[in-house]
Amino acid sequence: MSFRVSAATLRASPFRTFLSTLGIVIGVASLVAVLSLGDGMQQFVRRQVSETTDLQAIGVNPQTSRTVDGVSVPLDSVVQLGAADAMALAAELGPGAVAGAALPLTALAESPRGARAVRVVGTMANLFESFGIEVAAGRAFANADTAAQVILISPAATRALARAGTRALQPGDTVVLNHVPFTLIGVTRRAADDTNLVAVVPIGATRALVPPRATWTPSLTVHAERVEDVPRFRAGVERWLSRRFGPTWKERVTVANRANRVAQVQQGMLLFKLFMGAITGISLIVGGIGVMNVLLSAVAERTREIGVRRAVGAARRDILVQFLAEAVTISVIGSVAGIALGLVGSYGITALIRAHSQAQMYAGVSLSTVVLAVSATVLVGIASGLYPALRASRLSPIDALRYE
C-alpha cells in the first residue's frame, strides 16, 4: 500500500521526482562504471602478471650438491621427481593450482644442413599454458604421453631442420635429437621472436636425451591461478615434501618462488581495491545527499498534506513508511537507469583505452557488480530518506495544518 501511494505521489510531481532520481542515477552510474573499470583493470593486470612474469610459479628443485666448509660437494643420491610426483602434489594442493614436472636442456638435432643446437623443454601437458606453449598446427601431447617419443617444435625449427629448398617440417615427419628419433606431432604458435630453435617433448622422454654420465633431475613446477594464493600453495608444497622425504627434506630439495615480488603485487592489489572502494563510496554519498536534499524539500512542500493525513487518523508510523517507500522507489528506479548508464560509460572508456594504447583492457561486468550496485543504492536511499521521513512523522497535525 505504501509503495502504491509513493508511486502516485512521485507521478504527481514529475520534476521533483526527476531531480530526486538524477542524484541516484549519477551515483549508481559512477559506482557501476568504477567497479566495471576496476574489474577490467584487475583482470588486465592479472593477465599481464601471468603471461609476462613467473610470480605465480613455485619451483621444487632437487639438490645435486651441498656446501661443506665453503666447498660444493656432489650428493651421492639425488632426488628424482617425475610425472607421478607432480600428480600427487596437484592432488595435495587441490583446485587453483597446476603442478607438473619439467626439465630444460639442450640437444643436438640431426639435419640435412648439419647438426643444430635445439633448446628442449621437457614438460607435461598441463603446464603448456603456464609456459606459454600453444599449438598452431597438428596436436599437442597429453599427460598420459609421459614417455612417448613425440615432439612439438617451433616454426623456426621446422625451417632450420628441413632440407634446403624443400618444404618445412610438418606433423608426421621424424626429428632426431641426440641420436633418438622423435615423431613430430605439432608445431607451436609463432612467437614474437621467431629465431629460436625450440622443441617440446614429454617429461619422460627427456631421459633418453640426458648424457650417460649426467643425472636426470627434473623439477616440479606449481602454477597458482591467482598471485594471492602463492604463499598458501607454497606452504602446501612444503607439507607434501615433509611427508614425502621426511624432516630432512630441505637438505635434498629446495622450494623457490619470488616471495618479495609476490608480496609487492599483493600489496599493490590491496591498495588498488581500497582506492576503488573509496571512489565508489564517494559516488554513493553524493547520490545519497541529493536524495536527502530533495526529500527534505518534499517534506517542506507537503507539510499541509502531512497535517491533513495526521488529522484524519494517519499514525506517525504511516508517514514514516510512506517517505521511506518514496526513497526506496526513487533508489530502485535510479539504480536501473544508473546501471545502464554506467555500463555504457565503462565500455566506452575501455574502447578508448584500446584505441589509444596497446593495452587490451575490457570492462569487467559481473552479477556481483550489479547486485552490489542495487543493494548499496537501496541502503543509501533508506539511509538518506530516514531523516526526512522521521522529520515528517514528528510534525504536529495542528502545526502542519497552520503551515503556509
Short mmCIF file of C-alpha atoms in Angstrom, two decimals:
data_model
loop_
_atom_site.label_atom_id
_atom_site.label_comp_id
_atom_site.label_asym_id
_atom_site.label_seq_id
_atom_site.Cartn_x
_atom_site.Cartn_y
_atom_site.Cartn_z
CA MET A 1 0.00 0.00 0.00
CA SER A 2 2.77 2.46 0.94
CA PHE A 3 4.58 1.80 -2.36
CA ARG A 4 1.37 2.44 -4.38
CA VAL A 5 0.88 5.73 -2.54
CA SER A 6 4.53 6.67 -3.03
CA ALA A 7 4.33 5.83 -6.75
CA ALA A 8 1.23 8.00 -7.16
CA THR A 9 2.92 10.84 -5.27
CA LEU A 10 6.03 10.61 -7.43
CA ARG A 11 3.94 10.66 -10.62
CA ALA A 12 2.09 13.73 -9.37
CA SER A 13 5.37 15.70 -9.14
CA PRO A 14 7.46 14.54 -12.13
CA PHE A 15 10.02 17.36 -11.96
CA ARG A 16 10.73 16.78 -8.28
CA THR A 17 10.91 13.04 -8.93
CA PHE A 18 13.36 13.66 -11.78
CA LEU A 19 15.61 15.73 -9.53
CA SER A 20 15.44 13.08 -6.82
CA THR A 21 16.24 10.28 -9.26
CA LEU A 22 19.03 12.19 -11.02
CA GLY A 23 21.27 12.13 -7.99
CA ILE A 24 20.86 8.36 -7.64
CA VAL A 25 21.36 7.81 -11.39
CA ILE A 26 24.65 9.71 -11.32
CA GLY A 27 25.78 7.95 -8.15
CA VAL A 28 24.92 4.45 -9.42
CA ALA A 29 26.37 5.15 -12.89
CA SER A 30 29.61 6.26 -11.24
CA LEU A 31 29.57 3.20 -8.98
CA VAL A 32 28.96 0.72 -11.81
CA ALA A 33 31.47 2.40 -14.13
CA VAL A 34 34.15 2.46 -11.44
CA LEU A 35 33.51 -1.17 -10.44
CA SER A 36 33.48 -2.34 -14.07
CA LEU A 37 36.66 -0.42 -14.90
CA GLY A 38 38.25 -1.68 -11.69
CA ASP A 39 37.36 -5.29 -12.52
CA GLY A 40 38.63 -4.84 -16.05
CA MET A 41 41.87 -3.27 -14.87
CA GLN A 42 42.39 -6.05 -12.32
CA GLN A 43 41.80 -8.73 -14.97
CA PHE A 44 44.26 -6.98 -17.30
CA VAL A 45 46.93 -6.74 -14.59
CA ARG A 46 46.42 -10.37 -13.58
CA ARG A 47 46.73 -11.45 -17.21
CA GLN A 48 49.93 -9.43 -17.61
CA VAL A 49 51.39 -10.86 -14.40
CA SER A 50 50.55 -14.40 -15.51
CA GLU A 51 51.85 -14.02 -19.08
CA THR A 52 54.97 -11.92 -18.56
CA THR A 53 56.26 -12.92 -15.12
CA ASP A 54 56.83 -16.05 -13.06
CA LEU A 55 55.34 -14.59 -9.88
CA GLN A 56 52.65 -17.27 -9.79
CA ALA A 57 55.18 -20.11 -10.14
CA ILE A 58 56.69 -22.21 -7.36
CA GLY A 59 59.70 -24.34 -8.22
CA VAL A 60 60.60 -27.60 -6.48
CA ASN A 61 64.20 -28.40 -7.45
CA PRO A 62 66.30 -31.43 -6.41
CA GLN A 63 69.65 -30.51 -4.89
CA THR A 64 72.65 -32.02 -6.65
CA SER A 65 75.26 -30.81 -4.18
CA ARG A 66 75.75 -29.45 -0.69
CA THR A 67 78.20 -26.95 0.72
CA VAL A 68 80.75 -28.18 3.27
CA ASP A 69 83.31 -25.68 4.65
CA GLY A 70 82.61 -23.43 1.70
CA VAL A 71 83.15 -26.21 -0.85
CA SER A 72 80.39 -27.63 -3.04
CA VAL A 73 80.28 -31.41 -2.69
CA PRO A 74 78.12 -33.56 -5.03
CA LEU A 75 75.41 -35.59 -3.31
CA ASP A 76 75.66 -39.36 -3.52
CA SER A 77 71.93 -39.69 -4.14
CA VAL A 78 69.88 -37.08 -6.00
CA VAL A 79 66.10 -36.94 -5.66
CA GLN A 80 64.32 -37.75 -8.92
CA LEU A 81 60.92 -36.15 -9.35
CA GLY A 82 58.63 -37.15 -12.19
CA ALA A 83 55.10 -37.07 -13.53
CA ALA A 84 53.75 -39.28 -10.71
CA ASP A 85 55.09 -36.87 -8.09
CA ALA A 86 53.54 -33.95 -9.95
CA MET A 87 50.12 -35.61 -9.98
CA ALA A 88 50.38 -36.43 -6.26
CA LEU A 89 51.35 -32.84 -5.47
CA ALA A 90 48.45 -31.49 -7.56
CA ALA A 91 46.04 -33.71 -5.60
CA GLU A 92 47.52 -32.39 -2.35
CA LEU A 93 47.12 -28.72 -3.31
CA GLY A 94 43.60 -29.03 -4.75
CA PRO A 95 41.80 -26.56 -7.04
CA GLY A 96 43.52 -23.36 -8.07
CA ALA A 97 46.95 -24.90 -8.62
CA VAL A 98 48.52 -26.72 -11.57
CA ALA A 99 51.51 -28.97 -10.89
CA GLY A 100 53.76 -30.61 -13.45
CA ALA A 101 57.28 -31.89 -13.98
CA ALA A 102 59.71 -30.01 -16.22
CA LEU A 103 63.33 -30.24 -17.35
CA PRO A 104 65.04 -27.76 -19.70
CA LEU A 105 68.09 -28.99 -21.60
CA THR A 106 69.96 -28.63 -24.88
CA ALA A 107 70.20 -31.31 -27.56
CA LEU A 108 71.74 -31.71 -31.00
CA ALA A 109 69.25 -32.15 -33.80
CA GLU A 110 70.40 -34.03 -36.87
CA SER A 111 69.54 -32.15 -40.02
CA PRO A 112 70.44 -32.35 -43.73
CA ARG A 113 72.02 -28.95 -43.12
CA GLY A 114 74.18 -30.33 -40.30
CA ALA A 115 73.90 -30.58 -36.54
CA ARG A 116 71.79 -27.85 -34.98
CA ALA A 117 71.59 -26.99 -31.30
CA VAL A 118 67.99 -27.10 -30.11
CA ARG A 119 66.61 -25.87 -26.81
CA VAL A 120 64.45 -28.68 -25.44
CA VAL A 121 61.70 -28.27 -22.89
CA GLY A 122 60.61 -31.50 -21.27
CA THR A 123 57.26 -30.94 -19.61
CA MET A 124 53.70 -32.14 -19.06
CA ALA A 125 50.64 -31.03 -20.99
CA ASN A 126 49.07 -29.27 -18.01
CA LEU A 127 51.99 -26.81 -17.90
CA PHE A 128 51.55 -25.65 -21.51
CA GLU A 129 49.53 -22.60 -20.52
CA SER A 130 51.95 -21.71 -17.71
CA PHE A 131 54.90 -21.87 -20.12
CA GLY A 132 53.03 -20.05 -22.89
CA ILE A 133 53.10 -23.06 -25.25
CA GLU A 134 50.37 -23.01 -27.91
CA VAL A 135 49.95 -25.42 -30.80
CA ALA A 136 49.33 -23.81 -34.20
CA ALA A 137 49.36 -26.96 -36.36
CA GLY A 138 48.93 -30.63 -35.53
CA ARG A 139 48.17 -31.60 -31.96
CA ALA A 140 49.68 -31.47 -28.50
CA PHE A 141 50.63 -34.46 -26.40
CA ALA A 142 48.70 -35.38 -23.26
CA ASN A 143 49.79 -36.06 -19.69
CA ALA A 144 49.38 -39.77 -20.44
CA ASP A 145 52.18 -39.49 -23.04
CA THR A 146 54.80 -39.08 -20.33
CA ALA A 147 57.37 -41.28 -22.05
CA ALA A 148 56.21 -41.20 -25.66
CA GLN A 149 58.83 -40.11 -28.20
CA VAL A 150 56.74 -37.35 -29.71
CA ILE A 151 57.77 -33.75 -30.21
CA LEU A 152 56.49 -30.23 -30.81
CA ILE A 153 58.84 -27.75 -32.45
CA SER A 154 58.82 -24.03 -33.13
CA PRO A 155 58.20 -22.60 -36.63
CA ALA A 156 61.87 -21.57 -36.84
CA ALA A 157 62.91 -25.16 -36.15
CA THR A 158 60.63 -26.53 -38.88
CA ARG A 159 62.54 -24.43 -41.40
CA ALA A 160 66.03 -24.83 -39.96
CA LEU A 161 65.86 -28.63 -39.76
CA ALA A 162 64.41 -29.19 -43.25
CA ARG A 163 66.47 -29.87 -46.33
CA ALA A 164 67.47 -26.74 -48.20
CA GLY A 165 64.99 -25.84 -50.92
CA THR A 166 62.30 -28.18 -49.62
CA ARG A 167 59.20 -27.63 -47.55
CA ALA A 168 59.42 -27.06 -43.81
CA LEU A 169 58.92 -30.00 -41.49
CA GLN A 170 55.31 -30.98 -40.91
CA PRO A 171 53.45 -33.25 -38.46
CA GLY A 172 54.31 -36.85 -39.24
CA ASP A 173 57.97 -36.18 -40.02
CA THR A 174 60.81 -37.51 -37.89
CA VAL A 175 63.11 -35.31 -35.81
CA VAL A 176 66.30 -36.83 -34.38
CA LEU A 177 67.59 -35.40 -31.08
CA ASN A 178 70.84 -36.78 -29.61
CA HIS A 179 70.50 -39.78 -31.95
CA VAL A 180 66.99 -40.50 -30.61
CA PRO A 181 64.15 -40.35 -33.20
CA PHE A 182 61.01 -38.40 -32.29
CA THR A 183 57.77 -38.18 -34.24
CA LEU A 184 56.73 -34.62 -34.97
CA ILE A 185 53.08 -34.21 -33.94
CA GLY A 186 52.67 -30.43 -33.85
CA VAL A 187 54.15 -27.01 -34.49
CA THR A 188 53.94 -24.34 -31.82
CA ARG A 189 52.49 -20.90 -32.45
CA ARG A 190 54.84 -18.32 -33.88
CA ALA A 191 56.36 -16.18 -31.14
CA ALA A 192 57.37 -12.53 -31.33
CA ASP A 193 61.00 -13.67 -31.54
CA ASP A 194 60.79 -16.46 -34.10
CA THR A 195 64.52 -17.21 -34.30
CA ASN A 196 64.97 -19.76 -31.51
CA LEU A 197 65.03 -23.47 -32.28
CA VAL A 198 62.77 -24.87 -29.57
CA ALA A 199 61.45 -28.38 -29.06
CA VAL A 200 58.87 -29.56 -26.52
CA VAL A 201 58.81 -33.23 -25.51
CA PRO A 202 57.08 -35.25 -22.74
CA ILE A 203 58.98 -35.18 -19.48
CA GLY A 204 59.66 -38.93 -19.50
CA ALA A 205 61.21 -38.77 -22.97
CA THR A 206 63.98 -36.50 -21.71
CA ARG A 207 65.65 -39.49 -20.03
CA ALA A 208 66.91 -40.64 -23.42
CA LEU A 209 68.34 -37.17 -24.14
CA VAL A 210 70.43 -36.85 -20.97
CA PRO A 211 74.11 -37.80 -21.48
CA PRO A 212 75.11 -41.15 -19.90
CA ARG A 213 77.19 -39.64 -17.10
CA ALA A 214 74.73 -36.88 -16.30
CA THR A 215 71.93 -37.11 -13.74
CA TRP A 216 68.31 -36.87 -14.81
CA THR A 217 66.95 -34.19 -12.46
CA PRO A 218 63.52 -32.85 -13.46
CA SER A 219 61.96 -30.24 -11.21
CA LEU A 220 58.33 -29.73 -10.27
CA THR A 221 56.58 -26.51 -11.15
CA VAL A 222 53.42 -25.35 -9.39
CA HIS A 223 51.46 -22.54 -11.06
CA ALA A 224 48.82 -20.75 -8.98
CA GLU A 225 45.79 -19.29 -10.74
CA ARG A 226 45.95 -16.19 -8.52
CA VAL A 227 49.02 -14.46 -7.20
CA GLU A 228 47.34 -14.15 -3.77
CA ASP A 229 47.33 -17.95 -3.45
CA VAL A 230 51.09 -18.38 -3.91
CA PRO A 231 52.00 -18.26 -0.15
CA ARG A 232 49.26 -20.79 0.67
CA PHE A 233 50.34 -23.18 -2.08
CA ARG A 234 53.99 -22.87 -1.10
CA ALA A 235 53.07 -23.94 2.43
CA GLY A 236 51.17 -26.89 0.92
CA VAL A 237 54.21 -27.85 -1.17
CA GLU A 238 56.43 -27.84 1.92
CA ARG A 239 53.97 -30.01 3.84
CA TRP A 240 53.90 -32.52 0.96
CA LEU A 241 57.71 -32.61 0.79
CA SER A 242 57.92 -33.13 4.55
CA ARG A 243 55.71 -36.22 4.28
CA ARG A 244 57.41 -37.41 1.09
CA PHE A 245 61.05 -37.12 2.19
CA GLY A 246 60.87 -36.70 5.96
CA PRO A 247 62.04 -33.87 8.24
CA THR A 248 65.38 -33.52 6.40
CA TRP A 249 63.75 -32.73 3.05
CA LYS A 250 65.38 -29.27 2.93
CA GLU A 251 68.76 -30.97 2.57
CA ARG A 252 67.58 -32.72 -0.61
CA VAL A 253 65.06 -30.37 -2.22
CA THR A 254 64.70 -26.60 -2.48
CA VAL A 255 61.44 -24.68 -2.86
CA ALA A 256 61.74 -21.33 -4.59
CA ASN A 257 59.45 -18.52 -5.67
CA ARG A 258 59.69 -14.74 -5.86
CA ALA A 259 58.25 -14.16 -2.39
CA ASN A 260 59.24 -10.49 -2.17
CA ARG A 261 57.74 -9.65 -5.56
CA VAL A 262 54.58 -11.61 -4.72
CA ALA A 263 54.19 -9.57 -1.51
CA GLN A 264 54.61 -6.35 -3.50
CA VAL A 265 51.95 -7.38 -6.03
CA GLN A 266 49.57 -8.39 -3.21
CA GLN A 267 50.07 -5.03 -1.51
CA GLY A 268 49.51 -3.22 -4.82
CA MET A 269 46.24 -5.09 -5.44
CA LEU A 270 45.06 -4.36 -1.89
CA LEU A 271 45.79 -0.64 -2.28
CA PHE A 272 44.02 -0.68 -5.65
CA LYS A 273 40.91 -2.26 -4.09
CA LEU A 274 40.92 0.26 -1.20
CA PHE A 275 41.31 3.13 -3.67
CA MET A 276 38.43 1.88 -5.81
CA GLY A 277 36.30 1.37 -2.70
CA ALA A 278 36.95 4.98 -1.60
CA ILE A 279 35.90 6.31 -5.02
CA THR A 280 32.73 4.23 -5.11
CA GLY A 281 31.88 5.31 -1.56
CA ILE A 282 32.17 8.96 -2.56
CA SER A 283 29.91 8.35 -5.56
CA LEU A 284 27.24 6.80 -3.36
CA ILE A 285 27.46 9.57 -0.78
CA VAL A 286 26.97 12.18 -3.50
CA GLY A 287 23.85 10.39 -4.72
CA GLY A 288 22.55 9.96 -1.17
CA ILE A 289 22.96 13.65 -0.35
CA GLY A 290 20.95 14.51 -3.45
CA VAL A 291 18.13 12.22 -2.37
CA MET A 292 18.15 13.62 1.16
CA ASN A 293 18.01 17.22 -0.03
CA VAL A 294 15.12 16.57 -2.40
CA LEU A 295 13.16 14.62 0.22
CA LEU A 296 13.68 17.41 2.78
CA SER A 297 12.29 19.84 0.23
CA ALA A 298 9.38 17.48 -0.32
CA VAL A 299 8.63 17.45 3.42
CA ALA A 300 8.54 21.26 3.45
CA GLU A 301 6.30 21.41 0.39
CA ARG A 302 3.91 18.76 1.68
CA THR A 303 3.61 19.93 5.27
CA ARG A 304 -0.11 20.70 4.96
CA GLU A 305 -0.70 17.33 3.27
CA ILE A 306 1.04 15.63 6.20
CA GLY A 307 -1.13 17.61 8.61
CA VAL A 308 -4.32 16.53 6.81
CA ARG A 309 -3.27 12.88 6.88
CA ARG A 310 -2.45 13.09 10.58
CA ALA A 311 -5.76 14.84 11.26
CA VAL A 312 -7.78 12.08 9.58
CA GLY A 313 -6.09 9.38 11.62
CA ALA A 314 -2.77 8.54 10.00
CA ALA A 315 -0.20 7.41 12.57
CA ARG A 316 3.39 8.56 12.72
CA ARG A 317 4.42 5.12 11.50
CA ASP A 318 2.30 5.57 8.34
CA ILE A 319 4.02 8.87 7.49
CA LEU A 320 7.43 7.35 8.19
CA VAL A 321 6.77 4.30 5.98
CA GLN A 322 5.40 6.47 3.14
CA PHE A 323 8.50 8.66 2.92
CA LEU A 324 10.80 5.66 3.25
CA ALA A 325 8.84 3.94 0.48
CA GLU A 326 9.36 7.01 -1.72
CA ALA A 327 13.10 6.92 -1.01
CA VAL A 328 13.30 3.21 -1.89
CA THR A 329 11.23 3.71 -5.06
CA ILE A 330 13.49 6.55 -6.19
CA SER A 331 16.56 4.44 -5.40
CA VAL A 332 15.36 1.41 -7.38
CA ILE A 333 14.35 3.47 -10.42
CA GLY A 334 17.61 5.41 -10.27
CA SER A 335 19.67 2.25 -9.87
CA VAL A 336 18.20 0.64 -13.01
CA ALA A 337 18.91 3.74 -15.09
CA GLY A 338 22.31 4.19 -13.44
CA ILE A 339 23.38 0.61 -14.15
CA ALA A 340 22.61 1.04 -17.86
CA LEU A 341 24.40 4.39 -18.00
CA GLY A 342 27.40 3.07 -16.05
CA LEU A 343 27.82 0.03 -18.32
CA VAL A 344 27.65 2.19 -21.45
CA GLY A 345 30.24 4.53 -19.95
CA SER A 346 32.63 1.75 -18.88
CA TYR A 347 32.50 0.04 -22.28
CA GLY A 348 33.07 3.37 -23.99
CA ILE A 349 36.06 4.24 -21.78
CA THR A 350 37.74 0.85 -22.31
CA ALA A 351 37.17 1.16 -26.07
CA LEU A 352 39.02 4.49 -25.99
CA ILE A 353 41.82 2.93 -23.94
CA ARG A 354 42.26 0.14 -26.51
CA ALA A 355 42.15 2.61 -29.38
CA HIS A 356 44.88 4.83 -27.93
CA SER A 357 47.17 2.24 -26.34
CA GLN A 358 48.42 -1.33 -26.65
CA ALA A 359 46.52 -2.38 -23.53
CA GLN A 360 43.81 -4.92 -24.36
CA MET A 361 41.62 -3.88 -21.47
CA TYR A 362 37.90 -4.64 -21.36
CA ALA A 363 35.22 -3.69 -18.87
CA GLY A 364 34.60 -6.40 -16.33
CA VAL A 365 30.88 -6.94 -15.77
CA SER A 366 29.66 -9.49 -13.25
CA LEU A 367 26.45 -10.29 -11.42
CA SER A 368 28.12 -9.30 -8.16
CA THR A 369 28.70 -5.78 -9.53
CA VAL A 370 25.01 -5.36 -10.39
CA VAL A 371 23.84 -6.83 -7.07
CA LEU A 372 26.27 -4.63 -5.14
CA ALA A 373 25.14 -1.50 -7.01
CA VAL A 374 21.43 -2.18 -6.42
CA SER A 375 21.90 -3.22 -2.77
CA ALA A 376 24.14 -0.27 -1.96
CA THR A 377 21.76 2.14 -3.67
CA VAL A 378 18.72 0.89 -1.78
CA LEU A 379 20.61 1.10 1.51
CA VAL A 380 21.78 4.62 0.71
CA GLY A 381 18.24 5.55 -0.29
CA ILE A 382 16.85 4.26 3.01
CA ALA A 383 19.61 5.97 5.00
CA SER A 384 19.14 9.22 3.08
CA GLY A 385 15.37 9.15 3.40
CA LEU A 386 15.30 8.21 7.07
CA TYR A 387 15.90 11.70 8.46
CA PRO A 388 13.31 13.43 6.21
CA ALA A 389 10.84 10.62 6.99
CA LEU A 390 11.39 10.98 10.75
CA ARG A 391 11.04 14.74 10.48
CA ALA A 392 7.76 14.38 8.58
CA SER A 393 6.37 11.80 11.01
CA ARG A 394 7.08 14.05 14.01
CA LEU A 395 5.19 17.05 12.70
CA SER A 396 2.30 18.09 14.91
CA PRO A 397 -1.04 17.90 13.00
CA ILE A 398 -2.05 21.37 14.23
CA ASP A 399 1.27 22.99 13.31
CA ALA A 400 1.24 21.24 9.93
CA LEU A 401 -2.27 22.49 9.09
CA ARG A 402 -1.27 26.05 10.03
CA TYR A 403 1.89 25.86 7.82
CA GLU A 404 1.96 28.29 4.87
#
